[in-house]
Amino acid sequence: MKIKTDAPFDMIVIGASGDLAQRKLLPALYFLHKHGDLSPTGRIIGVARHEWTQDEFLRTAEASCRKYLDQGDFSDDDWSSFARRLHYLALAATEPESYADLARLLAQDGEDAERRARIFYLATPPDLYGSISHAIAAAGLITSGARIVLEKPIGSDLDSAAAINASVGEVFPEDRIYRIDHYLGKETVQNLMALRFGNALFEPMWRSEHVDHVQITVAETLGVEGRGAYYDQSGALRDMVQNHLLQLLCLVAMEPPSRLAQDAIREEKIKVLRSLRPIEGEDLARKTVRGQYREGAIAGQSVVGYLEEPDTDPASGTETFVALKAEVDNWRWAGVPFYLRTGKRMGHRVSEIIIQFRRVPHLLFTDQANAIQDNRLVIRLQPDESIKLALMIKTPGAGMALRRVHLNLNMAETFEERPALAYERLLMDVIRGNATLFMHRTEVEEAWRWIDTILEGWEARGDRPRYYNAGTWGPPESIALVVRDERAWYEHLV
Ligand code: BG6
């Protein structure tokens, strides 16, 4: 189903010269335009400190769209009509007096201004979120249809996140604040809800009586890609686990919400976050692994180690890989480990959720005890989205030989529609005013509370990351994390 909106809007992208705006937001908006999903009067106004002219901005935006969209998705005609929506203004976003030109441009709609959705998209460092919100308010730009979009990371720990939330909350009410986690915009992530709650089949099985364990892997082949300065202060736990992986864990573990409404879903996710058992003390060594990549090769190309990346500290102790054993202390999940793992410069780019079911309770095929493999549901988010269910069946012919086969639902083969980019979907939801796929302030803070305990524990222990060669699956300790429980990571299981 295609979602369009006739809602007139002004989307003000603050930080329009930055990596996020150029790499993700502008290409996604271009797509929405190209497919006719945006109101014809919708405007996109880039602002940043850069003293660019309108032409310079357009040239940069065009180059980014060409670079980050697949060949064939970009056309000169679509670009020139898209470019008519684009405006650029140089301004210092934390200074209210700097907003005069923007105020003039926005006022061009006269009385209509109150009816238009006015969206402030903050693609800036998070420590500016509070002061930018206050500057927008002081410049008198908050209309009844105004909303603000905040990119992750919201803060770098619980205290800084709470301070940002409080400061932005002084200006925008919670229901006007859209905290983005772009993983929630991914098609297969949303499919997780469809799979769980649109089928009678899985829900009765979705609990500790039947599930042995869950694995969530988000492996990237990319390194820090020019973001060394940010990344070195952050690391994989803050950059990926606090948000993307914990959101995935919440969607797997949450109870069925009463409705498909934003509050109902968020409440269930918050309950999961509050049920996460803190990892502290002796458990840190057993249940967490930090890694950092050294030089190696990705797809036959040699790449430098993390310490040689531009803008990282040559003695940095920042982790580029993390593996964890998380436990959800509630009735449904008691005793079921959730193994989480993410890393940069790994052997393959793959994001997957594995639900490993328990062994059959009674072995009928005694002569084939070794052939029996437990059922497994593999939800692949990227690349090549798919949902696979591993089952045992009898091989054709005489006798009773069993073999494992897969029921395989490949999204690209099953549906003709092109799946929307995560940002396309989320930007559309902001314009439509639907916050279901965005995070509530409490979600962000509860996730930080759990992460902070780990960060503090590492700090207290003086923990340093283990090395792994670029192009591998992380340090050997990560294998030990699951082998200790007599289990294995999925790539060793297939
Ligand atoms: C971002 C992280 O949130 O997600 C990046 O800051 C990471 O470090 C990216 O590369 C991964 O997103 P995706 O959609 O490519 O899996």
Coordinates of C-alpha atoms and ligand atoms in Angstrom, one line a residue:
M1 CA 0.0 0.0 0.0
K2 CA 1.3 3.4 -0.9
I3 CA 1.2 6.1 1.6
K4 CA 0.9 9.6 0.2
T5 CA 0.2 12.8 1.9
D6 CA -1.6 15.9 0.7
A7 CA -0.6 17.7 3.9
P8 CA 1.3 20.9 3.0
F9 CA 4.5 21.1 4.9
D10 CA 7.8 22.9 5.4
M11 CA 10.6 20.7 6.4
I12 CA 13.5 22.6 7.8
V13 CA 16.6 20.4 7.9
I14 CA 19.0 21.9 10.4
G15 CA 22.5 20.7 9.6
A16 CA 21.8 20.4 5.9
S17 CA 25.5 20.3 4.9
G18 CA 26.2 17.3 7.1
D19 CA 26.6 13.6 6.4
L20 CA 23.2 12.5 7.6
A21 CA 21.3 15.1 5.5
Q22 CA 23.4 14.5 2.4
R23 CA 23.6 10.7 2.7
K24 CA 20.1 9.8 4.0
L25 CA 17.6 12.6 4.2
L26 CA 17.9 14.3 0.8
P27 CA 18.0 11.0 -1.1
A28 CA 14.9 9.8 0.8
L29 CA 13.0 13.0 0.1
Y30 CA 14.0 12.8 -3.5
F31 CA 12.5 9.4 -3.7
L32 CA 9.3 10.5 -2.0
H33 CA 9.1 13.4 -4.5
K34 CA 9.8 11.1 -7.5
H35 CA 7.1 8.7 -6.6
G36 CA 4.6 11.5 -6.2
D37 CA 4.1 11.0 -2.4
L38 CA 4.6 14.5 -1.3
S39 CA 2.2 17.4 -1.4
P40 CA 3.0 19.6 -4.4
T41 CA 3.4 22.6 -2.1
G42 CA 5.7 20.9 0.4
R43 CA 9.0 22.7 0.8
I44 CA 12.4 21.5 2.0
I45 CA 14.6 24.2 3.5
G46 CA 18.2 23.3 4.2
V47 CA 19.9 25.4 6.8
A48 CA 23.5 25.2 8.1
R49 CA 26.4 27.5 9.0
H50 CA 28.0 27.1 5.6
E51 CA 27.8 30.4 3.6
W52 CA 26.5 28.5 0.5
T53 CA 24.5 30.1 -2.2
Q54 CA 21.3 28.4 -3.2
D55 CA 23.2 27.1 -6.3
E56 CA 26.0 25.7 -4.3
F57 CA 23.6 23.9 -2.0
L58 CA 21.7 22.4 -5.0
R59 CA 24.9 21.2 -6.6
T60 CA 26.0 19.5 -3.4
A61 CA 22.5 18.0 -2.9
E62 CA 22.4 16.7 -6.5
A63 CA 25.9 15.1 -6.2
S64 CA 24.7 13.4 -3.0
C65 CA 21.5 12.1 -4.5
R66 CA 23.5 10.8 -7.5
K67 CA 26.0 9.1 -5.2
Y68 CA 23.8 7.6 -2.6
L69 CA 20.9 6.4 -4.8
D70 CA 21.2 3.3 -7.0
Q71 CA 21.9 4.0 -10.6
G72 CA 18.7 4.1 -12.5
D73 CA 16.8 5.7 -9.5
F74 CA 18.2 9.1 -10.4
S75 CA 16.9 11.0 -13.4
D76 CA 17.6 14.6 -14.5
D77 CA 14.0 15.4 -14.9
D78 CA 13.0 14.2 -11.5
W79 CA 15.9 16.1 -10.1
S80 CA 15.0 19.4 -11.6
S81 CA 11.4 19.2 -10.4
F82 CA 12.6 18.1 -6.9
A83 CA 15.1 21.0 -6.8
R84 CA 12.2 23.4 -7.1
R85 CA 11.2 22.4 -3.6
L86 CA 14.7 23.0 -2.2
H87 CA 15.8 26.2 -0.5
Y88 CA 19.0 27.0 1.4
L89 CA 19.7 29.5 4.1
A90 CA 22.9 30.0 6.0
L91 CA 22.3 30.5 9.7
A92 CA 23.6 29.8 13.2
A93 CA 21.0 27.5 14.6
T94 CA 21.5 28.2 18.2
E95 CA 21.1 32.0 17.8
P96 CA 17.5 33.3 17.7
E97 CA 18.5 36.5 15.8
S98 CA 19.9 34.4 13.0
Y99 CA 16.5 33.1 12.0
A100 CA 15.2 36.3 10.4
D101 CA 15.5 35.1 6.8
L102 CA 14.0 31.7 7.6
A103 CA 11.1 33.5 9.4
R104 CA 10.5 35.6 6.2
L105 CA 10.6 32.5 4.0
L106 CA 8.2 30.6 6.2
A107 CA 5.9 33.6 6.4
Q108 CA 5.5 33.7 2.6
D109 CA 2.6 31.3 3.1
G110 CA 0.7 34.0 5.0
E111 CA -2.4 32.7 6.8
D112 CA -1.7 29.3 5.5
A113 CA 1.4 29.0 7.8
E114 CA -0.7 27.8 10.8
R115 CA -2.2 25.0 8.7
R116 CA 1.1 23.7 7.3
A117 CA 3.1 21.0 9.1
R118 CA 6.3 22.8 10.1
I119 CA 9.0 20.2 10.8
F120 CA 12.3 21.0 12.3
Y121 CA 14.7 18.2 11.5
L122 CA 17.7 18.4 13.7
A123 CA 20.6 16.7 11.9
T124 CA 23.1 18.2 14.2
P125 CA 25.2 17.0 17.2
P126 CA 22.8 16.1 20.0
D127 CA 24.3 18.5 22.5
L128 CA 22.8 21.3 20.4
Y129 CA 19.2 19.9 20.5
G130 CA 18.2 21.9 23.6
S131 CA 19.7 25.2 22.5
I132 CA 18.4 24.9 19.0
S133 CA 14.9 24.2 20.2
H134 CA 15.0 27.3 22.5
A135 CA 16.3 29.4 19.6
I136 CA 13.5 28.3 17.3
A137 CA 11.0 29.2 20.1
A138 CA 12.7 32.6 20.8
A139 CA 12.6 33.4 17.0
G140 CA 8.8 32.9 17.2
L141 CA 8.7 30.0 14.7
I142 CA 6.6 27.5 16.7
T143 CA 3.2 27.2 15.1
S144 CA 0.4 24.9 16.1
G145 CA 1.5 22.4 13.5
A146 CA 5.2 22.5 14.5
R147 CA 7.1 19.4 15.4
I148 CA 10.7 18.5 15.9
V149 CA 12.7 15.5 14.8
L150 CA 15.7 14.4 16.8
E151 CA 18.3 12.0 15.4
K152 CA 20.0 9.5 17.6
P153 CA 22.1 9.5 19.6
I154 CA 20.0 11.3 22.2
G155 CA 22.9 12.0 24.6
S156 CA 25.8 9.8 25.5
D157 CA 24.4 8.5 28.8
L158 CA 21.3 8.7 30.9
D159 CA 22.1 12.1 32.4
S160 CA 22.9 13.8 29.2
A161 CA 19.8 12.1 27.5
A162 CA 17.5 13.3 30.3
A163 CA 19.0 16.8 30.1
I164 CA 18.3 16.9 26.3
N165 CA 14.8 15.6 26.7
A166 CA 14.1 18.0 29.4
S167 CA 15.4 21.0 27.5
V168 CA 13.6 20.1 24.2
G169 CA 10.5 19.3 26.3
E170 CA 10.4 22.9 27.6
V171 CA 9.6 24.0 24.1
F172 CA 7.9 21.1 22.4
P173 CA 5.3 18.8 24.0
E174 CA 6.2 15.1 24.0
D175 CA 3.6 14.4 21.2
R176 CA 5.4 16.8 18.9
I177 CA 8.9 15.3 19.4
Y178 CA 9.8 12.6 16.9
R179 CA 12.9 10.7 18.1
I180 CA 14.2 8.7 15.1
D181 CA 15.6 5.2 15.2
H182 CA 15.9 4.5 11.5
Y183 CA 15.8 0.7 12.2
L184 CA 12.1 1.1 13.1
G185 CA 11.5 2.3 9.5
K186 CA 13.0 -0.8 7.9
E187 CA 10.4 -2.9 6.2
T188 CA 11.4 -6.2 7.8
V189 CA 11.5 -4.7 11.2
Q190 CA 7.9 -3.8 10.9
N191 CA 7.2 -7.2 9.5
L192 CA 8.3 -8.6 12.8
M193 CA 5.1 -7.2 14.3
A194 CA 3.0 -8.6 11.4
L195 CA 4.6 -12.0 11.8
R196 CA 4.1 -12.1 15.5
F197 CA 0.6 -10.5 15.8
G198 CA -0.9 -11.2 12.4
N199 CA -0.4 -15.0 12.6
A200 CA -1.9 -17.4 15.2
L201 CA 1.0 -19.7 14.6
F202 CA 3.9 -18.1 16.3
E203 CA 2.5 -16.3 19.3
P204 CA 1.9 -19.5 21.4
M205 CA 5.4 -20.6 20.7
W206 CA 7.0 -17.2 21.4
R207 CA 8.1 -17.8 25.0
S208 CA 10.5 -19.7 27.2
E209 CA 8.7 -23.0 27.0
H210 CA 9.5 -23.2 23.3
V211 CA 12.3 -20.7 22.5
D212 CA 15.8 -21.8 23.4
H213 CA 17.5 -18.5 22.7
V214 CA 17.4 -15.4 20.4
Q215 CA 20.3 -13.9 18.4
I216 CA 20.4 -10.4 17.0
T217 CA 23.3 -9.6 14.8
V218 CA 24.0 -6.3 13.0
A219 CA 27.2 -6.7 11.1
E220 CA 28.7 -4.0 8.9
T221 CA 31.5 -4.1 6.5
L222 CA 31.9 -0.3 6.7
G223 CA 34.4 1.3 9.0
V224 CA 33.9 4.7 10.6
E225 CA 33.6 6.4 7.2
G226 CA 34.9 9.9 8.0
R227 CA 33.0 9.9 11.3
G228 CA 36.1 9.1 13.4
A229 CA 35.8 12.1 15.7
Y230 CA 32.2 11.3 16.7
Y231 CA 32.7 7.5 16.7
D232 CA 35.8 7.6 18.9
Q233 CA 33.7 9.3 21.6
S234 CA 30.9 6.9 21.1
G235 CA 31.8 3.2 20.3
A236 CA 29.5 0.4 19.2
L237 CA 27.6 0.1 22.5
R238 CA 26.4 3.7 22.4
D239 CA 26.2 3.9 18.6
M240 CA 24.3 0.7 17.8
V241 CA 23.2 -1.3 20.9
Q242 CA 21.6 1.5 22.9
N243 CA 19.2 2.2 20.1
H244 CA 19.0 -0.1 17.1
L245 CA 19.7 -3.5 18.8
L246 CA 17.6 -2.7 21.9
Q247 CA 14.7 -1.6 19.7
L248 CA 14.9 -4.9 17.8
L249 CA 15.1 -6.8 21.1
C250 CA 12.0 -4.9 22.3
L251 CA 10.0 -5.8 19.2
V252 CA 10.9 -9.5 19.6
A253 CA 10.3 -9.6 23.4
M254 CA 7.3 -7.3 23.9
E255 CA 3.9 -8.5 24.9
P256 CA 1.1 -8.0 22.3
P257 CA 0.0 -4.4 22.5
S258 CA -3.7 -3.8 22.9
R259 CA -3.9 -1.7 19.8
L260 CA -1.6 -0.7 17.0
A261 CA -1.4 2.8 18.5
Q262 CA 1.8 4.6 19.4
D263 CA 1.2 4.7 23.2
A264 CA 0.2 1.0 23.3
I265 CA 3.3 -0.1 21.5
R266 CA 5.7 2.2 23.3
E267 CA 4.3 1.1 26.7
E268 CA 5.1 -2.5 25.9
K269 CA 8.6 -1.7 24.7
I270 CA 9.3 0.3 27.9
K271 CA 8.2 -2.8 30.0
V272 CA 10.8 -4.9 28.1
L273 CA 13.6 -2.3 28.7
R274 CA 12.7 -2.2 32.4
S275 CA 12.9 -6.0 32.6
L276 CA 16.4 -6.2 31.2
R277 CA 18.7 -7.7 33.9
P278 CA 21.6 -5.3 34.6
I279 CA 25.0 -6.6 33.6
E280 CA 27.4 -5.8 36.3
G281 CA 30.2 -7.1 38.6
E282 CA 31.5 -10.5 37.6
D283 CA 28.9 -10.8 34.9
L284 CA 30.7 -8.1 32.8
A285 CA 33.5 -10.5 31.9
R286 CA 31.2 -13.4 31.2
K287 CA 28.4 -11.6 29.4
T288 CA 30.1 -8.8 27.4
V289 CA 32.8 -8.7 24.8
R290 CA 34.4 -5.6 23.3
G291 CA 36.4 -5.6 20.2
Q292 CA 38.3 -3.2 18.0
Y293 CA 39.3 -3.9 14.4
R294 CA 42.9 -4.1 13.2
E295 CA 43.8 -3.9 9.6
G296 CA 42.5 -6.6 7.3
A297 CA 40.7 -7.2 4.1
I298 CA 37.0 -6.7 3.1
A299 CA 36.0 -8.3 -0.1
G300 CA 39.6 -8.6 -1.2
Q301 CA 40.4 -5.0 -0.5
S302 CA 42.8 -4.2 2.3
V303 CA 41.6 -1.7 4.9
V304 CA 43.4 0.1 7.7
G305 CA 42.8 -0.7 11.4
Y306 CA 40.6 1.5 13.6
L307 CA 43.6 3.2 15.2
E308 CA 44.8 4.4 11.8
E309 CA 41.4 5.9 10.8
P310 CA 41.3 9.7 10.4
D311 CA 40.3 11.5 13.6
T312 CA 40.6 8.6 16.0
D313 CA 43.0 8.7 18.9
P314 CA 45.9 6.4 18.0
A315 CA 45.7 4.9 21.5
S316 CA 41.9 4.7 21.5
G317 CA 40.1 2.2 23.7
T318 CA 36.8 2.6 21.9
E319 CA 35.1 -0.6 20.8
T320 CA 34.0 -1.1 17.2
F321 CA 32.5 -4.5 18.1
V322 CA 30.4 -5.6 21.0
A323 CA 28.7 -8.9 21.9
L324 CA 26.4 -9.3 24.9
K325 CA 24.3 -11.8 26.6
A326 CA 21.1 -10.0 27.6
E327 CA 18.4 -11.5 29.8
V328 CA 14.8 -10.3 30.1
D329 CA 13.5 -11.0 33.6
N330 CA 9.9 -11.6 33.1
W331 CA 7.5 -14.5 33.0
R332 CA 7.6 -15.0 29.2
W333 CA 11.4 -14.9 28.8
A334 CA 12.8 -16.3 32.0
G335 CA 15.9 -18.3 31.2
V336 CA 16.0 -17.4 27.5
P337 CA 19.3 -15.6 26.6
F338 CA 19.2 -12.8 23.9
Y339 CA 22.7 -12.8 22.3
L340 CA 23.3 -9.4 20.7
R341 CA 26.2 -8.6 18.5
T342 CA 27.3 -5.7 16.3
G343 CA 30.5 -4.6 14.7
K344 CA 32.2 -2.6 12.0
R345 CA 34.5 -4.0 9.4
M346 CA 33.1 -7.5 9.7
G347 CA 33.2 -10.2 7.1
H348 CA 29.7 -9.6 5.7
R349 CA 27.1 -7.0 5.9
V350 CA 24.1 -8.7 7.4
S351 CA 21.4 -7.9 10.0
E352 CA 19.5 -10.8 11.3
I353 CA 17.2 -11.9 14.1
I354 CA 17.3 -15.6 14.9
I355 CA 14.7 -17.3 17.0
Q356 CA 16.1 -20.7 18.0
F357 CA 13.3 -23.1 19.1
R358 CA 13.8 -25.9 21.6
R359 CA 14.4 -29.5 20.7
V360 CA 11.4 -31.8 20.3
P361 CA 10.4 -33.2 23.7
H362 CA 10.6 -36.8 22.6
L363 CA 12.8 -38.3 20.0
L364 CA 10.8 -40.6 17.7
F365 CA 13.5 -41.1 15.2
T366 CA 16.0 -42.6 17.5
D367 CA 18.3 -43.8 14.8
Q368 CA 18.7 -40.3 13.6
A369 CA 19.1 -38.4 16.8
N370 CA 22.1 -36.6 15.3
A371 CA 20.2 -35.6 12.2
I372 CA 17.5 -33.8 14.1
Q373 CA 18.1 -30.1 14.0
D374 CA 16.0 -27.7 16.1
N375 CA 13.5 -25.4 14.3
R376 CA 14.7 -21.9 13.7
L377 CA 13.2 -18.8 12.4
V378 CA 15.6 -16.4 10.6
I379 CA 14.4 -12.9 10.0
R380 CA 16.9 -11.1 7.7
L381 CA 16.6 -7.4 7.8
Q382 CA 19.3 -6.7 5.2
P383 CA 20.5 -7.2 2.6
D384 CA 18.0 -9.3 0.7
E385 CA 15.1 -9.1 3.2
S386 CA 13.7 -12.6 3.9
I387 CA 12.0 -14.7 6.5
K388 CA 13.1 -18.3 6.7
L389 CA 11.8 -21.2 8.8
A390 CA 14.0 -24.2 9.2
L391 CA 12.0 -27.5 9.5
M392 CA 12.8 -31.2 9.5
I393 CA 11.2 -33.3 6.7
K394 CA 11.6 -36.8 5.3
T395 CA 13.7 -37.1 2.2
P396 CA 11.9 -38.8 -0.7
G397 CA 12.3 -42.5 -1.1
A398 CA 12.4 -45.6 1.0
G399 CA 13.2 -45.5 4.7
M400 CA 12.8 -42.6 7.0
A401 CA 15.7 -40.3 6.5
L402 CA 15.1 -36.8 7.8
R403 CA 16.7 -33.6 6.5
R404 CA 16.4 -30.0 7.4
V405 CA 14.8 -27.7 4.8
H406 CA 13.8 -24.1 4.7
L407 CA 10.5 -22.4 4.1
N408 CA 11.8 -19.3 2.5
L409 CA 10.0 -16.1 2.0
N410 CA 12.1 -13.7 0.0
M411 CA 10.6 -10.3 0.0
A412 CA 12.0 -9.1 -3.3
E413 CA 10.7 -12.2 -5.1
T414 CA 7.3 -12.2 -3.4
F415 CA 6.4 -8.5 -3.8
E416 CA 6.7 -6.4 -6.8
E417 CA 6.6 -3.1 -4.9
R418 CA 10.0 -1.6 -4.1
P419 CA 10.4 -1.6 -0.3
A420 CA 10.6 2.0 1.0
L421 CA 13.9 3.2 2.4
A422 CA 13.7 3.5 6.2
Y423 CA 14.0 7.2 6.0
E424 CA 11.4 7.5 3.3
R425 CA 8.9 5.8 5.6
L426 CA 9.8 7.8 8.7
L427 CA 9.9 11.2 7.0
M428 CA 6.5 10.4 5.6
D429 CA 5.2 9.6 9.1
V430 CA 6.5 12.8 10.5
I431 CA 4.7 14.8 7.7
R432 CA 1.5 12.8 8.4
G433 CA 1.9 13.2 12.2
N434 CA 2.1 9.5 13.0
A435 CA 4.6 8.8 15.8
T436 CA 4.1 5.1 16.2
L437 CA 7.6 4.3 14.8
F438 CA 9.4 6.9 16.9
M439 CA 10.7 6.6 20.4
H440 CA 9.2 8.0 23.5
R441 CA 11.5 9.9 25.9
T442 CA 11.1 7.1 28.5
E443 CA 12.2 4.5 26.0
V444 CA 15.4 6.4 25.3
E445 CA 16.1 6.9 29.0
E446 CA 15.4 3.3 30.0
A447 CA 17.7 2.1 27.3
W448 CA 20.5 4.4 28.6
R449 CA 19.9 3.2 32.1
W450 CA 20.8 -0.3 31.1
I451 CA 23.7 0.7 28.9
D452 CA 25.1 3.0 31.5
T453 CA 25.6 0.1 33.9
I454 CA 27.7 -1.7 31.3
L455 CA 29.7 1.5 30.5
E456 CA 30.4 2.2 34.1
G457 CA 31.4 -1.4 34.7
W458 CA 33.8 -1.4 31.8
E459 CA 35.3 1.8 33.0
A460 CA 35.7 0.5 36.6
R461 CA 37.4 -2.6 35.3
G462 CA 39.7 -0.6 33.0
D463 CA 38.4 -2.9 30.2
R464 CA 40.2 -2.6 26.8
P465 CA 38.7 -4.0 23.6
R466 CA 40.1 -7.2 22.1
Y467 CA 41.5 -7.0 18.7
Y468 CA 40.0 -8.6 15.6
N469 CA 41.1 -8.5 12.0
A470 CA 38.9 -6.5 9.7
G471 CA 36.9 -8.9 7.6
T472 CA 36.3 -11.4 10.4
W473 CA 33.4 -12.0 12.8
G474 CA 35.0 -10.2 15.7
P475 CA 37.3 -11.4 18.5
P476 CA 37.4 -15.1 19.5
E477 CA 36.0 -14.1 22.9
S478 CA 32.7 -13.5 21.2
I479 CA 32.5 -17.1 20.1
A480 CA 33.3 -18.1 23.6
L481 CA 30.4 -16.0 24.9
V482 CA 27.9 -18.4 23.3
V483 CA 30.0 -21.6 23.4
R484 CA 30.1 -21.3 27.1
D485 CA 26.4 -21.9 27.1
E486 CA 26.8 -24.7 24.6
R487 CA 25.4 -22.7 21.8
A488 CA 26.8 -21.2 18.6
W489 CA 26.4 -18.0 16.5
Y490 CA 24.2 -18.6 13.5
E491 CA 26.9 -18.6 10.9
H492 CA 28.4 -21.6 12.6
L493 CA 25.0 -23.3 12.8
V494 CA 24.0 -23.2 9.1
Ligands
BG6_1 C1 23.8 4.4 12.4 C2 25.1 4.3 13.1 O1 22.8 4.7 13.4 O2 23.5 3.2 11.8 C3 26.2 4.0 12.0 O3 25.5 5.6 13.7 C4 25.8 2.7 11.3 O4 27.5 3.8 12.7 C5 24.4 2.8 10.8 O5 26.7 2.5 10.2 C6 23.9 1.5 10.2 O6 22.7 1.6 9.6 P1 22.2 0.6 8.4 O7 20.8 1.1 8.0 O8 23.2 0.8 7.3 O9 22.3 -0.7 9.0

